[in-house]
Amino acid sequence: MLEAARAEFAITGYHGTSTEAIAARAGISQPYLFRLFGTKKKLFLACIERGFEVTLQAMSEASGSLHGEQALEAMGRAYMELLADRKMLLAQMQSYAACDDPEVREAVRRGFRRLYTFVEAQSGVKHARLARFFAKGMLINVIAAMDLSSSQAQWARQLIDGCREA
């Protein structure tokens, strides 16, 4: 159910996604969807929470007992693997875009806080380094959302190469 909802929200966002489309993709009736989640917003919030859980789990498994830069490197690689699922990336971007809603904003903040505190504890790096790690992750989100890896434009190649070097 969450996978079907995530796929629909990834395409058309919170406001543009119909519960009819989600139910159809999940192969269930719309009333059953509402019986499970109550509202479209609660379903969207559950998708946000699940997205952060998947990211946190991948980073935790990748970093294991590593610390410092090695931990950051392992977590960064794990995150890049998650972005291979375009629906995951776009659903994440849609959650940020829907932060005008206070409940959505709080869910995103809560998930991001959990992710931040995990990476901070696991890596043990200073706050400035941690900020650069997350900033690069956001830039990578934008690069992936624009599908710049398929571009031959010089500026796109330079940006991607710069991320690899940084």
XYZ file of C-alpha atoms in Angstrom:
166
model
C 0.000 0.000 0.000
C 2.725 2.481 0.972
C 4.695 1.571 -2.134
C 1.708 2.322 -4.343
C 1.068 5.594 -2.513
C 4.723 6.593 -2.693
C 4.783 5.947 -6.432
C 1.700 8.117 -6.982
C 2.845 10.908 -4.650
C 6.240 10.883 -6.374
C 4.614 11.681 -9.704
C 1.971 14.243 -8.775
C 2.773 15.332 -5.220
C 0.548 15.530 -2.182
C -1.994 17.965 -3.575
C -2.130 16.508 -7.080
C -2.484 12.845 -6.167
C -5.937 11.320 -5.924
C -6.782 8.558 -3.510
C -8.526 6.862 -6.440
C -5.190 6.580 -8.251
C -3.480 5.216 -5.148
C -6.208 2.635 -4.553
C -6.117 1.572 -8.203
C -2.333 1.176 -8.158
C -2.543 -0.828 -4.914
C -5.337 -2.990 -6.305
C -7.755 -2.147 -3.498
C -10.927 -0.122 -3.134
C -10.825 3.518 -2.121
C -13.025 2.871 0.961
C -10.526 0.232 2.124
C -7.704 2.747 1.667
C -9.566 5.176 3.927
C -10.298 2.423 6.437
C -6.568 1.766 6.712
C -5.303 5.357 6.845
C -8.295 7.585 7.537
C -7.196 10.463 5.317
C -4.954 11.149 2.364
C -2.772 13.287 4.625
C -2.226 10.406 7.065
C -1.205 8.214 4.152
C 1.182 10.892 2.887
C 2.653 11.247 6.392
C 3.120 7.464 6.588
C 4.962 7.581 3.236
C 7.242 10.328 4.544
C 8.005 8.346 7.679
C 8.688 5.192 5.674
C 11.030 7.055 3.325
C 13.142 8.311 6.214
C 13.119 4.838 7.818
C 14.417 3.256 4.610
C 17.153 5.890 4.325
C 18.165 5.521 7.968
C 18.240 1.736 7.713
C 20.381 1.820 4.563
C 22.849 4.238 6.153
C 22.985 2.217 9.359
C 23.662 -1.040 7.530
C 26.277 0.584 5.301
C 28.207 2.300 8.068
C 28.180 -0.601 10.540
C 31.084 -0.070 12.928
C 32.753 2.604 10.807
C 33.464 6.061 12.195
C 34.461 9.469 10.878
C 34.993 10.019 7.170
C 34.766 6.281 6.465
C 31.278 6.208 7.964
C 30.226 9.264 5.952
C 31.593 7.710 2.778
C 29.710 4.454 3.380
C 26.484 6.292 4.197
C 26.862 8.480 1.115
C 27.276 5.423 -1.107
C 24.206 3.810 0.455
C 22.208 6.972 -0.165
C 23.310 7.060 -3.802
C 22.063 3.487 -4.204
C 18.662 4.536 -2.826
C 18.474 7.327 -5.393
C 18.642 4.726 -8.148
C 14.946 4.259 -7.339
C 13.586 7.402 -8.989
C 10.289 7.060 -7.124
C 12.165 7.205 -3.821
C 13.950 10.375 -4.880
C 10.878 12.122 -6.251
C 8.724 11.149 -3.265
C 11.363 12.664 -0.994
C 11.422 15.846 -3.052
C 7.615 15.990 -2.975
C 7.680 15.751 0.823
C 9.913 18.823 0.982
C 7.669 20.641 -1.486
C 4.615 19.962 0.695
C 6.166 21.507 3.811
C 3.767 24.445 3.606
C 1.433 22.152 5.553
C 2.391 22.260 9.272
C 1.828 18.525 9.837
C 3.885 17.595 6.786
C 6.602 20.054 7.809
C 6.737 18.497 11.288
C 6.931 14.968 9.855
C 9.767 15.977 7.529
C 11.581 17.769 10.354
C 11.175 14.748 12.624
C 12.499 12.370 9.967
C 15.371 14.649 9.014
C 16.248 15.145 12.693
C 16.443 11.374 13.198
C 18.647 11.062 10.131
C 20.868 13.972 11.193
C 21.333 12.735 14.762
C 22.141 9.237 13.519
C 24.767 10.480 11.048
C 26.189 12.780 13.720
C 26.492 9.980 16.291
C 27.754 7.398 13.809
C 30.386 9.602 12.196
C 31.429 11.769 15.130
C 32.473 14.542 12.752
C 32.219 18.242 13.560
C 29.005 20.116 12.797
C 30.498 22.026 9.862
C 31.522 18.754 8.193
C 28.121 17.286 8.904
C 26.453 20.301 7.288
C 28.614 19.839 4.168
C 27.649 16.156 4.047
C 23.942 16.985 4.061
C 24.391 19.925 1.685
C 26.110 17.668 -0.822
C 23.306 15.141 -0.394
C 20.753 17.802 -1.261
C 22.758 18.851 -4.312
C 22.893 15.217 -5.373
C 19.086 15.088 -5.002
C 18.767 18.018 -7.390
C 21.259 16.506 -9.844
C 19.363 13.206 -9.773
C 15.955 14.891 -10.076
C 17.156 16.707 -13.213
C 18.705 13.442 -14.486
C 21.965 15.262 -15.192
C 23.823 11.963 -15.464
C 22.259 11.606 -18.915
C 23.360 15.093 -19.965
C 26.455 15.761 -22.017
C 26.399 19.486 -21.265
C 29.744 20.713 -19.984
C 28.303 22.480 -16.947
C 26.411 19.316 -15.934
C 29.503 17.130 -16.270
C 31.558 19.651 -14.275
C 28.967 19.749 -11.494
C 28.825 15.962 -11.278
C 32.617 15.673 -11.371
C 32.860 18.321 -8.643
C 30.574 16.266 -6.432
C 32.710 13.192 -6.964
C 35.863 15.099 -6.027
C 34.408 16.864 -2.993
